């Protein structure tokens, strides 16, 4: 009888250990949430010009439907649709003491005229293949900042994302970012 009590006790302890070690899935809202984490500047060591920056933000999504596949090009994800890009970045310059949303302009050799650029992009599907679909993580996006057509040195970005159900996340902003346009003089 004593041996049977010991076996039951050991089985009970094993059951408690298994239950305690079971992974508890986190619960997030189905509308994506993002939070600003940081921004790194990368200067060209030869010229001293700020050429690139890395935007870092965290994300959470309750149903894990973040990201687009390469083949997601039919409506509503078709080119020209507001949902073609799922990472939206608005570019602002501080002009005369106020931040102003600015289109980025570049010279198009092919058309021999100025065109506009966008920082918007498409990121791939982030959902795990198995288990809980709720996801969280950190996203890094490298941005090319050098704009020889601008004389302003303080910028910021407004950011939001869309999921595949077209839910728009909250919007975040970077703090003001000071970039260097001047080259190093020999």
mmCIF file of C-alpha atoms in Angstrom, residues 11-166:
data_model
loop_
_atom_site.group_PDB
_atom_site.id
_atom_site.type_symbol
_atom_site.label_atom_id
_atom_site.label_comp_id
_atom_site.label_asym_id
_atom_site.label_seq_id
_atom_site.Cartn_x
_atom_site.Cartn_y
_atom_site.Cartn_z
ATOM 1 C CA UNK A 11 2.617 10.591 -10.938
ATOM 2 C CA UNK A 12 0.888 13.564 -9.336
ATOM 3 C CA UNK A 13 4.184 15.508 -9.217
ATOM 4 C CA UNK A 14 4.899 14.595 -12.851
ATOM 5 C CA UNK A 15 1.427 15.792 -13.841
ATOM 6 C CA UNK A 16 1.962 19.109 -12.025
ATOM 7 C CA UNK A 17 5.374 19.554 -13.702
ATOM 8 C CA UNK A 18 3.917 18.874 -17.155
ATOM 9 C CA UNK A 19 1.034 21.279 -16.588
ATOM 10 C CA UNK A 20 3.357 23.994 -15.292
ATOM 11 C CA UNK A 21 5.643 23.648 -18.291
ATOM 12 C CA UNK A 22 2.845 23.830 -20.864
ATOM 13 C CA UNK A 23 3.239 26.867 -23.055
ATOM 14 C CA UNK A 24 0.658 29.494 -22.350
ATOM 15 C CA UNK A 25 -0.327 31.368 -25.497
ATOM 16 C CA UNK A 26 -0.612 35.101 -25.253
ATOM 17 C CA UNK A 27 -3.811 36.848 -26.228
ATOM 18 C CA UNK A 28 -3.623 40.018 -28.344
ATOM 19 C CA UNK A 29 -6.259 42.074 -30.139
ATOM 20 C CA UNK A 30 -6.885 41.154 -33.802
ATOM 21 C CA UNK A 31 -6.129 44.728 -34.860
ATOM 22 C CA UNK A 32 -2.333 45.007 -35.069
ATOM 23 C CA UNK A 33 -0.483 47.134 -32.528
ATOM 24 C CA UNK A 34 2.938 48.668 -33.078
ATOM 25 C CA UNK A 35 5.348 50.459 -30.711
ATOM 26 C CA UNK A 36 8.360 52.597 -31.559
ATOM 27 C CA UNK A 37 11.635 51.006 -30.417
ATOM 28 C CA UNK A 38 14.373 53.121 -31.996
ATOM 29 C CA UNK A 39 16.114 54.552 -35.029
ATOM 30 C CA UNK A 40 19.792 54.105 -35.947
ATOM 31 C CA UNK A 41 21.615 56.397 -38.340
ATOM 32 C CA UNK A 42 24.325 55.136 -40.660
ATOM 33 C CA UNK A 43 26.796 57.713 -41.957
ATOM 34 C CA UNK A 44 29.097 57.166 -44.911
ATOM 35 C CA UNK A 45 32.562 57.092 -43.302
ATOM 36 C CA UNK A 46 34.174 58.639 -46.376
ATOM 37 C CA UNK A 47 31.784 61.540 -46.963
ATOM 38 C CA UNK A 48 30.232 61.966 -43.501
ATOM 39 C CA UNK A 49 26.775 62.152 -45.079
ATOM 40 C CA UNK A 50 23.895 60.361 -43.359
ATOM 41 C CA UNK A 51 22.866 57.911 -46.055
ATOM 42 C CA UNK A 52 20.706 55.353 -44.289
ATOM 43 C CA UNK A 53 18.727 54.776 -41.157
ATOM 44 C CA UNK A 54 17.186 51.723 -39.536
ATOM 45 C CA UNK A 55 13.678 52.074 -38.125
ATOM 46 C CA UNK A 56 12.874 49.611 -35.334
ATOM 47 C CA UNK A 57 9.383 48.939 -34.003
ATOM 48 C CA UNK A 58 7.653 46.059 -32.240
ATOM 49 C CA UNK A 59 4.365 44.516 -33.318
ATOM 50 C CA UNK A 60 1.583 42.348 -31.849
ATOM 51 C CA UNK A 61 -1.330 40.749 -33.656
ATOM 52 C CA UNK A 62 -3.967 38.436 -32.208
ATOM 53 C CA UNK A 63 -4.818 36.462 -35.337
ATOM 54 C CA UNK A 64 -1.347 36.514 -36.890
ATOM 55 C CA UNK A 65 -2.422 37.709 -40.309
ATOM 56 C CA UNK A 66 0.463 40.112 -40.845
ATOM 57 C CA UNK A 67 2.397 40.189 -44.094
ATOM 58 C CA UNK A 68 1.750 39.558 -47.763
ATOM 59 C CA UNK A 69 2.895 36.750 -50.036
ATOM 60 C CA UNK A 70 4.627 37.641 -53.306
ATOM 61 C CA UNK A 71 1.537 36.408 -55.131
ATOM 62 C CA UNK A 72 -0.813 38.719 -53.213
ATOM 63 C CA UNK A 73 -1.388 41.072 -56.142
ATOM 64 C CA UNK A 74 -5.113 40.677 -56.755
ATOM 65 C CA UNK A 75 -7.575 43.234 -55.302
ATOM 66 C CA UNK A 76 -7.427 44.603 -52.684
ATOM 67 C CA UNK A 77 -3.616 44.097 -52.746
ATOM 68 C CA UNK A 78 -3.162 45.128 -56.380
ATOM 69 C CA UNK A 79 -0.681 47.821 -57.392
ATOM 70 C CA UNK A 80 -2.269 51.256 -57.035
ATOM 71 C CA UNK A 81 -4.599 50.129 -54.243
ATOM 72 C CA UNK A 82 -4.180 51.733 -50.800
ATOM 73 C CA UNK A 83 -3.501 48.180 -49.526
ATOM 74 C CA UNK A 84 -0.757 47.237 -52.001
ATOM 75 C CA UNK A 85 1.798 48.217 -49.347
ATOM 76 C CA UNK A 86 1.319 46.877 -45.829
ATOM 77 C CA UNK A 87 4.011 49.044 -44.191
ATOM 78 C CA UNK A 88 3.210 52.733 -44.584
ATOM 79 C CA UNK A 89 5.850 55.361 -43.831
ATOM 80 C CA UNK A 90 5.149 59.074 -44.080
ATOM 81 C CA UNK A 91 8.236 61.286 -44.409
ATOM 82 C CA UNK A 92 8.371 64.680 -42.696
ATOM 83 C CA UNK A 93 10.970 67.448 -42.770
ATOM 84 C CA UNK A 94 11.220 70.248 -40.256
ATOM 85 C CA UNK A 95 10.860 73.339 -42.404
ATOM 86 C CA UNK A 96 11.023 76.728 -40.709
ATOM 87 C CA UNK A 97 10.164 75.280 -37.285
ATOM 88 C CA UNK A 98 7.271 73.001 -38.358
ATOM 89 C CA UNK A 99 7.187 69.395 -39.536
ATOM 90 C CA UNK A 100 5.797 69.155 -43.059
ATOM 91 C CA UNK A 101 4.889 65.939 -44.894
ATOM 92 C CA UNK A 102 7.119 65.923 -47.961
ATOM 93 C CA UNK A 103 7.051 63.842 -51.134
ATOM 94 C CA UNK A 104 10.443 62.461 -52.117
ATOM 95 C CA UNK A 105 11.489 63.482 -55.595
ATOM 96 C CA UNK A 106 14.161 61.980 -57.860
ATOM 97 C CA UNK A 107 15.284 62.484 -61.440
ATOM 98 C CA UNK A 108 14.080 59.650 -63.669
ATOM 99 C CA UNK A 109 16.621 59.144 -66.472
ATOM 100 C CA UNK A 110 14.158 57.105 -68.504
ATOM 101 C CA UNK A 111 11.389 59.704 -68.639
ATOM 102 C CA UNK A 112 13.699 62.732 -68.294
ATOM 103 C CA UNK A 113 11.509 64.207 -65.575
ATOM 104 C CA UNK A 114 11.152 64.185 -61.805
ATOM 105 C CA UNK A 115 9.260 61.316 -60.171
ATOM 106 C CA UNK A 116 8.168 60.670 -56.607
ATOM 107 C CA UNK A 117 9.404 57.893 -54.360
ATOM 108 C CA UNK A 118 7.830 56.265 -51.341
ATOM 109 C CA UNK A 119 9.204 54.630 -48.221
ATOM 110 C CA UNK A 120 6.149 52.332 -48.173
ATOM 111 C CA UNK A 121 6.901 48.641 -48.581
ATOM 112 C CA UNK A 122 5.487 45.126 -48.462
ATOM 113 C CA UNK A 123 6.728 42.757 -45.775
ATOM 114 C CA UNK A 124 6.327 38.967 -46.015
ATOM 115 C CA UNK A 125 3.929 36.769 -44.069
ATOM 116 C CA UNK A 126 5.019 36.504 -40.427
ATOM 117 C CA UNK A 127 2.561 33.869 -39.180
ATOM 118 C CA UNK A 128 4.067 30.688 -37.723
ATOM 119 C CA UNK A 129 3.081 27.473 -39.481
ATOM 120 C CA UNK A 130 1.964 25.708 -36.296
ATOM 121 C CA UNK A 131 0.573 26.539 -32.893
ATOM 122 C CA UNK A 132 -1.085 29.728 -31.790
ATOM 123 C CA UNK A 133 -1.506 32.343 -34.501
ATOM 124 C CA UNK A 134 -1.061 35.276 -32.102
ATOM 125 C CA UNK A 135 2.322 36.804 -32.866
ATOM 126 C CA UNK A 136 4.653 39.475 -31.597
ATOM 127 C CA UNK A 137 8.099 40.513 -32.653
ATOM 128 C CA UNK A 138 10.430 43.293 -33.665
ATOM 129 C CA UNK A 139 10.595 44.726 -37.163
ATOM 130 C CA UNK A 140 13.604 46.539 -38.658
ATOM 131 C CA UNK A 141 13.423 48.487 -41.904
ATOM 132 C CA UNK A 142 16.462 50.079 -43.557
ATOM 133 C CA UNK A 143 15.642 53.413 -45.164
ATOM 134 C CA UNK A 144 17.772 55.417 -47.578
ATOM 135 C CA UNK A 145 17.713 58.954 -46.191
ATOM 136 C CA UNK A 146 20.117 60.931 -48.327
ATOM 137 C CA UNK A 147 18.160 63.559 -50.226
ATOM 138 C CA UNK A 148 20.451 65.923 -52.148
ATOM 139 C CA UNK A 149 17.421 68.027 -53.150
ATOM 140 C CA UNK A 150 16.654 69.004 -49.539
ATOM 141 C CA UNK A 151 18.468 71.581 -47.446
ATOM 142 C CA UNK A 152 16.672 70.600 -44.221
ATOM 143 C CA UNK A 153 18.488 68.458 -41.656
ATOM 144 C CA UNK A 154 15.709 67.353 -39.280
ATOM 145 C CA UNK A 155 13.244 64.658 -40.302
ATOM 146 C CA UNK A 156 10.812 62.208 -38.748
ATOM 147 C CA UNK A 157 8.608 59.338 -39.891
ATOM 148 C CA UNK A 158 4.992 58.431 -39.231
ATOM 149 C CA UNK A 159 4.394 54.666 -39.389
ATOM 150 C CA UNK A 160 1.488 52.205 -39.454
ATOM 151 C CA UNK A 161 0.809 48.743 -40.865
ATOM 152 C CA UNK A 162 -2.117 46.817 -42.356
ATOM 153 C CA UNK A 163 -2.960 43.157 -41.803
ATOM 154 C CA UNK A 164 -4.494 40.902 -44.460
ATOM 155 C CA UNK A 165 -8.010 41.701 -43.178
ATOM 156 C CA UNK A 166 -7.208 45.371 -43.959
#
